[in-house]
XYZ file of N, CA and C in Angstrom:
780
model
N -44.183 -16.941 43.400
C -43.789 -19.017 43.555
C -43.075 -19.288 42.051
N -42.132 -19.912 42.124
C -41.714 -20.829 41.035
C -42.585 -22.113 40.632
N -43.094 -22.258 39.451
C -43.848 -23.248 39.138
C -42.703 -24.573 39.180
N -43.131 -25.953 39.328
C -42.323 -26.923 39.661
C -41.745 -27.479 38.353
N -40.170 -27.993 38.183
C -39.756 -28.665 37.197
C -40.332 -29.461 36.298
N -40.661 -29.492 35.412
C -41.104 -30.895 34.437
C -40.074 -31.739 34.018
N -39.898 -32.875 33.925
C -38.635 -33.202 33.415
C -39.183 -34.458 31.978
N -38.478 -34.483 31.350
C -39.507 -35.208 29.816
C -37.722 -35.594 29.550
N -38.549 -37.202 29.040
C -37.180 -38.025 28.577
C -37.558 -38.655 27.356
N -36.680 -38.464 26.358
C -37.174 -38.837 25.082
C -36.049 -40.147 24.866
N -36.595 -41.215 24.454
C -35.946 -42.766 24.229
C -36.240 -43.315 23.337
N -35.852 -44.695 22.771
C -36.006 -45.189 22.046
C -35.072 -46.163 21.694
N -35.208 -47.490 21.822
C -34.303 -48.695 21.831
C -33.761 -48.998 20.323
N -33.915 -48.205 19.424
C -33.323 -48.243 18.181
C -33.142 -46.580 17.507
N -31.790 -46.813 16.741
C -31.157 -45.605 16.361
C -31.903 -45.299 15.397
N -31.451 -44.014 14.553
C -31.425 -43.392 13.435
C -33.082 -43.179 13.361
N -34.129 -42.794 15.108
C -35.149 -42.757 14.431
C -35.541 -40.868 14.797
N -34.209 -40.244 14.864
C -34.435 -38.938 14.815
C -34.541 -38.168 16.252
N -34.100 -38.798 17.291
C -34.337 -38.872 18.476
C -33.612 -37.719 18.881
N -32.389 -37.470 18.457
C -31.459 -36.383 19.153
C -31.870 -34.846 18.173
N -32.418 -35.424 17.080
C -33.089 -34.482 16.368
C -33.901 -33.421 16.856
N -34.941 -34.339 17.581
C -35.976 -34.327 18.091
C -35.770 -33.187 19.354
N -35.097 -33.918 20.281
C -34.129 -33.146 21.311
C -33.805 -31.564 20.749
N -32.710 -31.562 20.285
C -32.604 -30.380 19.724
C -33.755 -29.076 19.357
N -34.555 -29.778 18.277
C -35.613 -28.998 17.589
C -36.855 -28.540 18.524
N -36.919 -29.549 19.767
C -38.027 -29.682 20.713
C -37.413 -28.705 21.814
N -36.254 -28.527 22.127
C -35.438 -27.660 23.322
C -35.869 -26.241 22.703
N -35.151 -26.087 21.256
C -35.344 -24.830 20.406
C -36.393 -24.023 20.313
N -37.801 -24.843 19.786
C -39.043 -24.468 19.616
C -39.674 -23.493 21.397
N -39.427 -24.860 22.292
C -39.723 -24.600 23.335
C -39.173 -23.326 24.467
N -37.606 -23.293 23.805
C -37.044 -22.455 24.517
C -37.301 -20.687 24.143
N -37.885 -21.174 22.629
C -37.945 -19.623 21.897
C -39.501 -18.862 22.560
N -40.609 -19.935 23.643
C -41.494 -19.091 24.006
C -41.173 -19.097 25.078
N -39.973 -18.746 25.644
C -39.625 -17.955 27.253
C -39.754 -19.309 28.117
N -39.679 -20.307 27.994
C -39.728 -21.334 28.772
C -38.433 -21.991 29.152
N -38.158 -21.539 30.328
C -36.806 -21.931 30.096
C -35.930 -23.601 30.539
N -35.483 -23.851 29.529
C -35.641 -25.131 29.385
C -33.825 -25.834 29.361
N -33.645 -26.656 29.756
C -32.178 -27.329 30.126
C -32.267 -28.627 29.326
N -31.262 -28.980 28.116
C -31.371 -30.467 27.686
C -29.980 -30.967 28.073
N -30.226 -31.971 28.459
C -28.788 -33.359 29.205
C -28.772 -34.221 28.577
N -27.239 -33.947 27.734
C -27.388 -35.579 26.878
C -26.554 -36.510 27.399
N -27.586 -37.714 27.836
C -27.277 -38.833 28.616
C -26.790 -39.889 27.807
N -26.396 -39.786 26.464
C -25.628 -40.414 25.571
C -24.456 -40.488 25.188
N -23.416 -41.405 25.479
C -22.067 -41.687 25.891
C -21.552 -41.017 24.487
N -21.948 -41.211 23.394
C -21.273 -41.260 21.726
C -21.992 -39.316 21.973
N -22.403 -38.696 22.606
C -22.828 -37.305 22.069
C -23.067 -36.684 21.264
N -24.136 -37.608 20.625
C -24.520 -36.764 19.241
C -24.841 -35.521 19.631
N -26.025 -34.976 20.787
C -26.599 -33.700 20.888
C -25.414 -32.793 21.403
N -24.129 -33.693 22.283
C -23.352 -32.050 21.953
C -22.323 -31.813 20.569
N -22.726 -32.882 19.895
C -21.425 -32.348 18.959
C -22.878 -31.868 18.021
N -23.951 -32.222 17.892
C -24.905 -31.119 16.966
C -24.901 -30.004 17.424
N -24.527 -29.293 18.626
C -24.517 -27.893 18.976
C -23.376 -27.157 19.113
N -22.354 -28.027 18.484
C -20.765 -27.557 18.392
C -20.295 -27.512 20.162
N -20.772 -28.194 20.981
C -19.667 -28.339 22.214
C -18.689 -28.876 22.322
N -17.295 -28.546 21.950
C -16.645 -29.519 22.124
C -16.439 -30.595 23.627
N -15.809 -31.439 23.504
C -15.474 -32.539 24.694
C -15.093 -32.139 25.884
N -15.978 -31.890 26.641
C -15.989 -31.408 27.780
C -14.954 -32.312 28.761
N -14.514 -31.744 29.813
C -13.774 -32.528 31.012
C -14.906 -33.145 31.372
N -14.866 -34.159 32.070
C -15.979 -35.129 32.793
C -16.414 -34.382 33.469
N -15.398 -33.851 34.592
C -16.726 -33.201 35.780
C -17.732 -32.218 35.417
N -17.089 -31.857 34.156
C -18.317 -30.659 33.316
C -19.118 -31.242 32.664
N -19.513 -32.363 32.886
C -20.352 -33.357 31.746
C -21.585 -33.851 32.408
N -22.640 -34.773 31.725
C -23.481 -35.419 32.373
C -23.262 -36.397 33.411
N -21.785 -36.805 33.020
C -21.424 -37.991 34.445
C -21.300 -37.498 35.610
N -21.197 -35.943 35.786
C -21.221 -35.618 37.162
C -22.352 -35.271 37.859
N -23.373 -35.822 36.816
C -25.121 -36.030 37.686
C -24.855 -37.391 38.692
N -23.684 -38.250 38.588
C -23.924 -39.564 39.346
C -22.400 -38.922 40.470
N -22.553 -37.949 40.469
C -21.141 -37.913 41.627
C -22.640 -37.548 42.723
N -22.200 -38.496 43.827
C -22.772 -38.331 45.007
C -22.555 -37.068 45.914
N -21.152 -36.343 45.773
C -21.203 -35.164 46.320
C -21.502 -34.344 45.479
N -22.228 -33.829 44.281
C -22.375 -32.427 43.393
C -23.160 -31.715 44.652
N -22.861 -30.498 44.362
C -23.440 -29.535 44.907
C -23.812 -28.596 43.885
N -25.190 -27.917 44.152
C -25.842 -27.157 43.477
C -24.734 -25.810 42.925
N -25.082 -25.635 41.562
C -23.942 -24.711 40.830
C -22.769 -24.925 40.640
N -22.496 -26.218 40.845
C -21.011 -26.629 40.542
C -20.771 -27.212 39.053
N -21.931 -27.845 38.747
C -22.146 -28.323 37.308
C -22.923 -27.436 36.761
N -22.083 -26.088 35.779
C -22.761 -25.330 35.465
C -23.227 -25.683 33.760
N -24.315 -25.954 33.223
C -25.187 -25.955 32.163
C -24.208 -24.736 31.106
N -23.894 -25.045 29.930
C -24.296 -24.269 28.797
C -25.162 -23.694 27.985
N -24.563 -22.231 27.980
C -25.977 -21.834 27.216
C -25.626 -21.581 25.857
N -26.713 -22.693 25.140
C -26.738 -22.565 23.536
C -28.285 -22.266 23.253
N -27.803 -20.957 22.604
C -29.222 -20.274 21.893
C -30.462 -20.186 22.795
N -31.186 -20.714 22.535
C -32.797 -20.590 23.500
C -32.688 -21.522 24.663
N -31.778 -22.595 24.710
C -31.865 -23.581 25.886
C -30.384 -23.914 26.084
N -30.604 -24.338 27.426
C -29.312 -24.936 28.081
C -28.913 -26.115 27.898
N -27.726 -26.334 27.753
C -27.057 -27.930 27.957
C -26.077 -28.382 28.794
N -26.282 -29.596 29.338
C -24.983 -30.396 30.175
C -24.459 -31.231 29.018
N -23.583 -31.275 28.830
C -23.134 -32.438 27.598
C -22.512 -33.359 27.806
N -22.920 -34.216 27.227
C -21.905 -35.420 27.373
C -20.412 -36.001 27.288
N -19.800 -36.775 28.071
C -18.275 -37.106 27.364
C -18.114 -38.387 27.112
N -17.288 -38.430 26.437
C -16.839 -40.383 26.284
C -16.242 -40.651 27.300
N -16.168 -40.493 28.227
C -15.602 -40.595 29.360
C -16.960 -41.852 30.115
N -17.991 -41.575 29.469
C -19.244 -41.828 30.112
C -19.346 -43.345 29.581
N -18.562 -43.857 28.681
C -18.732 -45.227 28.182
C -18.381 -46.139 29.449
N -17.075 -45.706 29.570
C -15.967 -46.091 30.292
C -16.721 -46.391 31.833
N -17.356 -45.663 32.626
C -17.645 -45.411 33.533
C -18.935 -46.163 33.601
N -19.707 -46.220 32.547
C -20.734 -47.069 32.111
C -20.695 -48.353 32.559
N -19.364 -49.294 32.639
C -19.305 -50.434 33.298
C -19.177 -50.649 34.906
N -19.039 -49.504 35.426
C -18.882 -49.517 36.996
C -20.200 -49.101 37.796
N -21.370 -48.807 36.797
C -22.627 -48.634 37.525
C -23.324 -49.284 37.175
N -23.155 -50.576 38.284
C -23.917 -51.644 38.413
C -24.413 -52.098 39.622
N -24.519 -51.291 40.642
C -25.990 -51.341 42.071
C -26.776 -50.982 41.238
N -28.069 -51.346 42.115
C -29.350 -51.097 41.414
C -29.549 -49.447 41.893
N -28.830 -48.961 43.350
C -29.113 -47.571 43.512
C -28.213 -46.650 42.157
N -27.632 -47.152 41.519
C -27.280 -46.319 40.598
C -28.235 -45.488 39.705
N -29.259 -46.045 39.515
C -30.439 -45.827 38.870
C -31.091 -44.538 38.984
N -30.573 -44.592 40.660
C -31.525 -43.322 41.254
C -30.662 -41.741 41.107
N -29.511 -41.674 40.914
C -28.436 -40.548 40.875
C -29.351 -39.622 39.747
N -29.853 -39.965 38.830
C -29.979 -38.543 38.121
C -30.777 -37.836 38.681
N -32.356 -38.372 38.877
C -33.261 -37.796 39.554
C -33.199 -37.438 40.807
N -31.598 -37.639 41.704
C -31.104 -37.155 42.969
C -30.388 -35.886 42.795
N -29.850 -35.520 41.513
C -28.650 -34.606 40.842
C -29.816 -33.811 40.303
N -30.975 -33.889 39.608
C -31.741 -32.860 38.871
C -32.383 -31.801 39.928
N -32.710 -32.180 41.447
C -32.827 -31.410 42.678
C -32.108 -29.878 42.323
N -30.856 -30.442 41.841
C -30.381 -29.079 41.764
C -30.677 -27.752 40.727
N -31.300 -28.628 39.833
C -31.789 -27.749 39.006
C -32.968 -27.285 38.586
N -33.370 -26.655 40.020
C -35.006 -26.361 40.055
C -35.425 -24.754 39.229
N -34.615 -24.384 38.896
C -34.632 -23.244 38.428
C -35.234 -23.396 36.918
N -35.606 -24.519 36.130
C -35.889 -24.508 34.990
C -37.197 -25.011 34.993
N -37.622 -24.516 33.933
C -39.186 -25.003 33.971
C -39.363 -26.415 33.172
N -38.522 -26.916 32.683
C -38.357 -28.228 31.395
C -37.139 -28.495 31.805
N -36.965 -29.895 31.722
C -35.180 -30.629 31.153
C -35.690 -31.842 30.357
N -35.091 -31.762 29.574
C -35.223 -32.702 28.488
C -34.050 -33.405 28.083
N -34.387 -34.984 28.544
C -33.356 -36.297 28.748
C -33.327 -36.633 27.515
N -31.942 -36.461 26.814
C -31.596 -37.396 25.595
C -30.740 -38.693 25.960
N -31.664 -39.782 25.542
C -30.990 -40.860 26.048
C -30.131 -41.658 24.671
N -29.061 -42.398 25.074
C -28.633 -43.499 23.758
C -29.958 -44.386 23.229
N -29.494 -45.103 22.495
C -30.708 -46.257 21.245
C -30.308 -47.342 22.138
N -30.164 -47.341 23.146
C -30.080 -48.735 24.007
C -30.023 -48.930 25.301
N -30.145 -49.995 25.945
C -30.919 -49.763 27.415
C -29.574 -49.796 28.883
N -28.828 -48.776 28.876
C -27.958 -48.511 29.296
C -28.523 -47.681 31.200
N -27.433 -47.862 32.065
C -27.649 -47.124 33.290
C -27.974 -45.625 33.170
N -27.749 -44.937 31.989
C -28.143 -43.572 31.825
C -29.568 -43.476 31.161
N -29.995 -44.620 30.673
C -31.465 -44.480 30.090
C -32.519 -45.049 31.336
N -31.993 -46.109 31.946
C -32.919 -46.112 33.055
C -32.614 -45.393 34.034
N -31.625 -44.265 34.433
C -31.450 -43.406 35.104
C -32.430 -42.266 34.631
N -32.671 -42.198 33.115
C -33.444 -40.960 32.451
C -34.940 -41.236 33.023
N -35.063 -42.334 33.203
C -36.818 -43.072 33.321
C -36.942 -42.663 34.551
N -36.083 -43.001 35.738
C -36.399 -43.120 36.969
C -36.472 -41.698 37.465
N -35.274 -40.472 36.854
C -35.837 -39.174 36.981
C -36.949 -38.552 36.197
N -38.096 -39.126 35.284
C -38.794 -38.213 34.992
C -40.023 -38.820 35.331
N -41.386 -38.007 35.073
C -42.460 -38.393 34.634
C -43.119 -38.366 33.142
N -42.397 -38.164 32.436
C -43.281 -38.137 30.718
C -42.167 -38.205 29.774
N -42.661 -39.405 29.078
C -41.397 -40.212 27.934
C -42.322 -39.962 26.965
N -41.343 -39.275 25.689
C -42.053 -39.135 24.363
C -41.179 -40.214 23.403
N -41.294 -41.031 22.681
C -40.551 -42.174 22.116
C -40.222 -41.724 20.209
N -39.733 -40.614 19.917
C -39.444 -40.704 18.729
C -39.729 -41.783 17.531
N -40.189 -42.307 16.505
C -40.205 -43.667 15.735
C -40.477 -43.250 14.290
N -39.514 -43.699 13.827
C -39.834 -43.590 12.491
C -40.844 -44.870 11.773
N -42.016 -44.602 11.148
C -42.752 -45.561 10.803
C -42.110 -46.730 9.566
N -41.191 -47.582 10.174
C -40.624 -48.613 9.672
C -40.388 -49.673 10.760
N -40.178 -50.908 10.206
C -40.156 -52.053 11.238
C -39.002 -52.067 11.998
N -37.785 -51.922 12.023
C -37.223 -51.594 13.225
C -37.144 -50.602 14.178
N -37.718 -49.537 13.702
C -37.729 -48.406 14.476
C -38.915 -48.591 15.690
N -40.088 -49.360 14.798
C -41.063 -49.484 15.177
C -41.123 -50.378 16.654
N -40.008 -51.979 16.432
C -39.938 -52.764 17.215
C -39.070 -52.061 18.492
N -38.051 -51.066 17.987
C -37.455 -50.657 19.102
C -38.524 -49.572 19.728
N -39.288 -49.040 19.385
C -40.403 -48.249 20.250
C -40.797 -49.281 21.023
N -41.377 -49.645 20.587
C -42.262 -50.927 21.396
C -41.356 -51.757 22.881
N -40.340 -51.825 22.527
C -39.020 -52.319 23.435
C -38.915 -51.367 24.583
N -39.196 -49.956 23.981
C -38.815 -48.681 24.885
C -39.836 -48.587 25.458
N -41.408 -48.624 24.999
C -42.540 -48.722 25.758
C -42.621 -49.794 26.681
N -42.099 -50.860 26.853
C -42.164 -51.967 27.654
C -41.269 -51.646 28.760
N -40.110 -51.381 28.501
C -39.003 -50.525 29.295
C -39.616 -49.411 30.246
N -40.623 -48.525 29.791
C -41.475 -47.630 30.904
C -41.973 -48.097 31.567
N -42.839 -49.347 31.111
C -43.903 -49.961 31.992
C -42.758 -50.874 32.842
N -41.803 -51.412 33.048
C -41.021 -52.009 34.116
C -40.488 -50.970 34.943
N -39.987 -49.793 34.482
C -39.382 -48.776 35.682
C -40.639 -48.080 36.023
N -41.944 -47.986 36.169
C -42.732 -47.928 36.569
C -43.225 -48.657 37.628
N -43.300 -50.227 37.534
C -43.702 -50.832 38.408
C -42.576 -50.761 39.303
N -41.480 -50.409 39.021
C -40.082 -51.439 40.237
C -39.668 -49.850 40.763
N -39.558 -48.980 39.974
C -38.981 -48.124 40.556
C -39.409 -46.714 40.446
N -40.447 -46.711 39.631
C -40.709 -44.682 39.262
C -42.412 -44.900 39.311
N -42.932 -45.187 40.442
C -44.358 -45.049 40.015
C -45.294 -44.133 39.338
N -44.633 -42.888 39.561
C -45.134 -41.810 39.045
C -44.871 -41.493 37.538
N -44.112 -42.203 36.859
C -43.720 -42.268 35.182
C -45.087 -42.729 34.575
N -45.479 -42.030 33.662
C -46.693 -41.613 33.284
C -46.373 -42.978 31.931
N -47.611 -43.408 31.233
C -47.619 -44.025 30.091
C -47.140 -43.152 28.637
N -45.880 -43.597 27.997
C -45.211 -42.905 26.888
C -46.034 -41.952 25.673
N -45.832 -41.313 25.071
C -46.264 -40.558 23.674
C -45.545 -41.343 22.702
N -45.796 -41.176 21.271
C -44.950 -41.577 20.329
C -45.205 -40.617 19.709
N -43.727 -40.307 19.105
C -43.870 -39.002 17.863
C -43.225 -39.739 16.750
N -44.611 -39.573 15.548
C -43.871 -39.947 14.404
C -42.807 -38.896 13.761
N -41.526 -39.696 13.044
C -40.471 -38.942 12.780
C -40.103 -39.228 11.750
N -39.643 -38.573 10.502
C -38.678 -38.914 8.965
C -40.145 -39.253 8.598
N -41.545 -38.985 8.602
C -42.603 -39.858 7.891
C -42.576 -39.362 6.703
N -42.655 -40.420 5.423
C -42.699 -39.780 4.048
C -44.109 -40.466 3.672
N -44.874 -39.721 3.769
C -46.536 -40.026 3.220
C -46.310 -41.006 1.834
N -45.631 -40.280 0.714
C -45.548 -41.200 -0.473
C -45.294 -42.819 -0.251
N -44.922 -43.149 0.771
C -44.298 -44.532 1.041
C -45.213 -45.561 1.701
N -45.453 -46.410 0.824
C -46.571 -47.689 1.648
C -46.145 -47.869 3.025
N -45.357 -48.238 3.305
C -44.730 -48.606 4.407
C -44.986 -47.580 5.547
N -44.449 -46.625 4.982
C -44.365 -45.501 6.460
C -45.997 -45.066 6.753
N -46.729 -45.533 5.601
C -48.250 -45.434 5.867
C -48.894 -46.482 6.780
N -48.248 -47.466 6.212
C -48.856 -48.769 7.044
C -48.124 -48.619 8.791
N -47.388 -48.431 8.988
C -47.022 -48.594 10.029
C -47.270 -47.565 11.126
N -47.348 -46.079 10.527
C -48.012 -45.434 11.113
C -49.652 -45.813 11.601
N -50.104 -46.402 10.662
C -51.448 -47.263 10.689
C -51.606 -48.163 12.300
N -50.754 -48.633 12.170
C -50.096 -49.541 12.942
C -50.008 -49.165 14.240
N -49.300 -48.077 14.699
C -48.763 -47.570 15.838
C -50.174 -46.884 16.489
N -50.979 -46.327 15.588
C -52.323 -45.564 15.734
C -52.890 -46.659 16.026
N -53.042 -47.579 15.559
C -54.100 -48.992 16.055
C -54.139 -49.255 17.322
N -52.489 -49.405 17.800
C -52.041 -50.289 18.584
C -52.093 -49.543 20.081
N -51.831 -48.106 20.163
C -51.215 -46.820 20.954
C -52.647 -46.051 21.023
N -53.294 -45.853 20.064
C -54.523 -44.940 20.297
C -53.824 -43.576 20.378
N -54.748 -42.843 21.400
C -54.351 -41.419 21.962
C -52.790 -41.199 22.370
N -51.931 -42.365 22.791
C -50.809 -42.366 22.646
C -49.747 -41.702 22.111
N -50.517 -41.831 20.492
C -49.422 -41.326 19.513
C -50.051 -40.193 19.275
N -48.846 -39.201 19.349
C -49.022 -37.596 19.383
C -49.872 -37.563 17.637
N -51.042 -36.561 17.985
C -51.452 -36.256 16.037
C -50.648 -35.755 15.295
N -49.254 -34.464 15.926
C -48.767 -34.191 14.742
C -47.316 -34.954 14.524
N -46.977 -34.835 13.100
C -46.369 -35.657 12.229
C -45.111 -35.259 11.912
N -43.874 -35.699 12.282
C -42.533 -34.796 11.624
C -42.353 -35.503 10.448
N -42.486 -34.823 9.485
C -42.396 -35.352 8.022
C -40.769 -35.066 7.561
N -40.467 -35.785 6.842
C -39.056 -35.852 6.267
C -38.953 -34.953 5.626
N -37.692 -33.847 5.530
C -37.736 -32.917 4.586
C -35.973 -32.252 4.836
N -35.953 -31.676 3.695
C -34.212 -31.487 3.887
C -33.868 -30.087 4.849
N -34.687 -29.782 5.497
C -34.350 -28.418 6.112
C -33.811 -29.034 7.696
N -34.373 -30.379 8.313
C -33.808 -31.063 8.923
C -32.693 -31.214 8.969
N -32.610 -31.890 7.782
C -30.927 -32.525 7.265
C -29.847 -30.969 7.278
N -30.214 -30.376 7.104
C -29.449 -28.930 6.970
C -29.124 -27.860 8.592
N -30.102 -28.952 9.377
C -30.271 -28.090 10.670
C -28.956 -28.889 11.225
N -28.764 -30.112 10.752
C -27.325 -30.456 11.618
C -25.885 -29.688 11.717
N -25.714 -28.608 10.720
C -24.407 -28.263 10.690
C -24.672 -27.206 11.637
N -23.376 -27.401 12.105
C -23.159 -26.131 13.170
C -24.020 -26.122 14.417
N -24.776 -27.126 14.705
C -25.591 -27.110 15.834
C -26.691 -26.272 15.511
N -26.888 -25.735 14.655
C -28.147 -24.761 14.434
C -29.217 -25.850 14.305
N -30.323 -24.939 15.112
C -31.685 -26.010 15.114
C -32.528 -25.442 13.442
N -33.551 -26.348 13.209
C -34.335 -25.731 12.111
C -34.878 -24.600 11.838
N -34.918 -24.100 12.839
C -35.591 -22.551 13.055
C -34.854 -21.417 12.662
N -33.303 -21.610 12.845
C -32.439 -20.650 12.488
C -32.484 -20.574 11.059
N -32.185 -21.520 10.325
C -31.870 -21.552 8.870
C -33.552 -21.194 7.952
N -34.278 -21.717 8.571
C -35.769 -21.259 7.548
C -36.581 -21.378 8.758
N -37.196 -20.503 9.178
C -38.190 -20.782 10.334
C -39.631 -21.436 9.893
N -39.790 -20.694 8.440
C -40.797 -21.103 7.994
C -41.017 -22.770 7.202
N -39.556 -22.949 7.183
C -39.589 -24.287 6.449
C -40.750 -25.354 6.987
N -41.057 -26.819 6.509
C -41.776 -27.807 6.852
C -41.476 -28.613 8.095
N -40.146 -28.624 8.179
C -39.758 -29.066 9.492
C -39.731 -28.077 10.507
N -39.553 -26.851 10.309
C -40.042 -26.305 11.827
C -41.471 -26.169 11.819
N -42.293 -25.993 11.039
C -43.486 -25.925 11.391
C -44.432 -27.154 12.454
N -43.383 -28.455 11.559
C -43.924 -29.574 12.282
C -43.442 -29.699 13.880
N -42.213 -29.149 13.645
C -41.874 -29.459 15.199
C -42.313 -28.352 16.336
N -42.775 -27.253 15.821
C -43.120 -26.268 16.448
C -44.751 -26.722 16.823
N -45.526 -27.480 15.724
C -46.837 -27.797 16.354
C -46.666 -29.041 17.157
N -45.545 -29.780 17.399
C -45.257 -30.929 18.261
C -44.967 -30.141 19.623
N -44.097 -29.314 19.768
C -43.780 -28.462 20.535
C -45.212 -28.477 21.314
N -45.989 -27.627 20.985
C -47.402 -27.004 20.917
C -47.966 -28.014 21.706
N -48.146 -29.496 20.917
C -49.126 -30.675 21.412
C -48.370 -30.930 23.231
N -47.050 -31.113 23.007
C -46.186 -31.925 24.094
C -46.367 -30.772 25.506
N -46.249 -29.492 25.096
C -46.626 -28.817 26.296
C -47.829 -28.418 26.945
N -48.818 -29.196 26.162
C -49.850 -29.007 26.323
C -50.353 -30.559 27.329
N -49.803 -31.182 26.735
C -49.691 -32.494 27.618
C -48.774 -32.498 28.936
N -47.957 -31.973 29.041
C -47.011 -31.690 30.005
C -47.312 -30.697 31.242
N -48.295 -29.909 30.842
C -49.087 -28.977 31.421
C -48.402 -27.476 31.790
N -47.650 -27.295 30.839
C -46.673 -26.037 30.709
C -47.034 -24.916 29.276
N -47.356 -23.708 29.966
C -47.407 -22.872 28.777
C -46.738 -21.881 29.395
N -46.219 -20.697 28.612
C -45.463 -19.525 28.456
C -46.106 -18.731 29.337
N -47.079 -18.341 29.575
C -48.645 -17.440 29.961
C -48.558 -18.217 31.650
N -47.936 -19.252 31.844
C -48.143 -19.663 33.262
C -46.865 -18.701 34.129
N -47.437 -18.528 35.545
C -46.139 -17.499 36.319
C -45.136 -18.081 36.555
């Protein structure tokens, strides 16, 4: 008997926090553990799609099709990328976003994900804005991780995302759990980073993950060619950080490679 699919959304209402880098490297790390993982790029700008070198897809072959009420199982096939699969974004998502104005439009992703029950984990990468795609991701998931660089603007954006989760839980998704924060791009030499990391832990306590993604050159290199940090140097600090974060997140999600 297959275990139920777990859905995880990555969200921060401020850009530049390493959210898409986190999606890529968490997907790579978890996929290497033989946990069948699907990443869905719900950012109309398609950063994740470009990072893994997937060309601009036809709209019908992109995440936009998750909003098609006539979508059938097997009709939107994910693309195999290294240790995970991907449903890419399309630039047409920006144009269509203006047409999704009904309250029920927030429900389409949740409904469409029923077609992907063969995966152990689905990771939803969202844009750094409150869009119908971001809200749809929060409605579709039970778990949220907020990547946050320990600086004033990213922390503000993370707090805003935290509040968005609370609103969605009250109105559209009572099964949505309180989000976790993953500190990214942290530089322990900077007083500002140490101060804001402490602020987050003081304010949110155990909701801040123990593991931290430190700033390092290996993560910058991983952008090239869509390769994860594990391809270039699996012993690099960035690889170790994301491997440790993945292990901690899997524990929260209740997923294990040893599960049947």
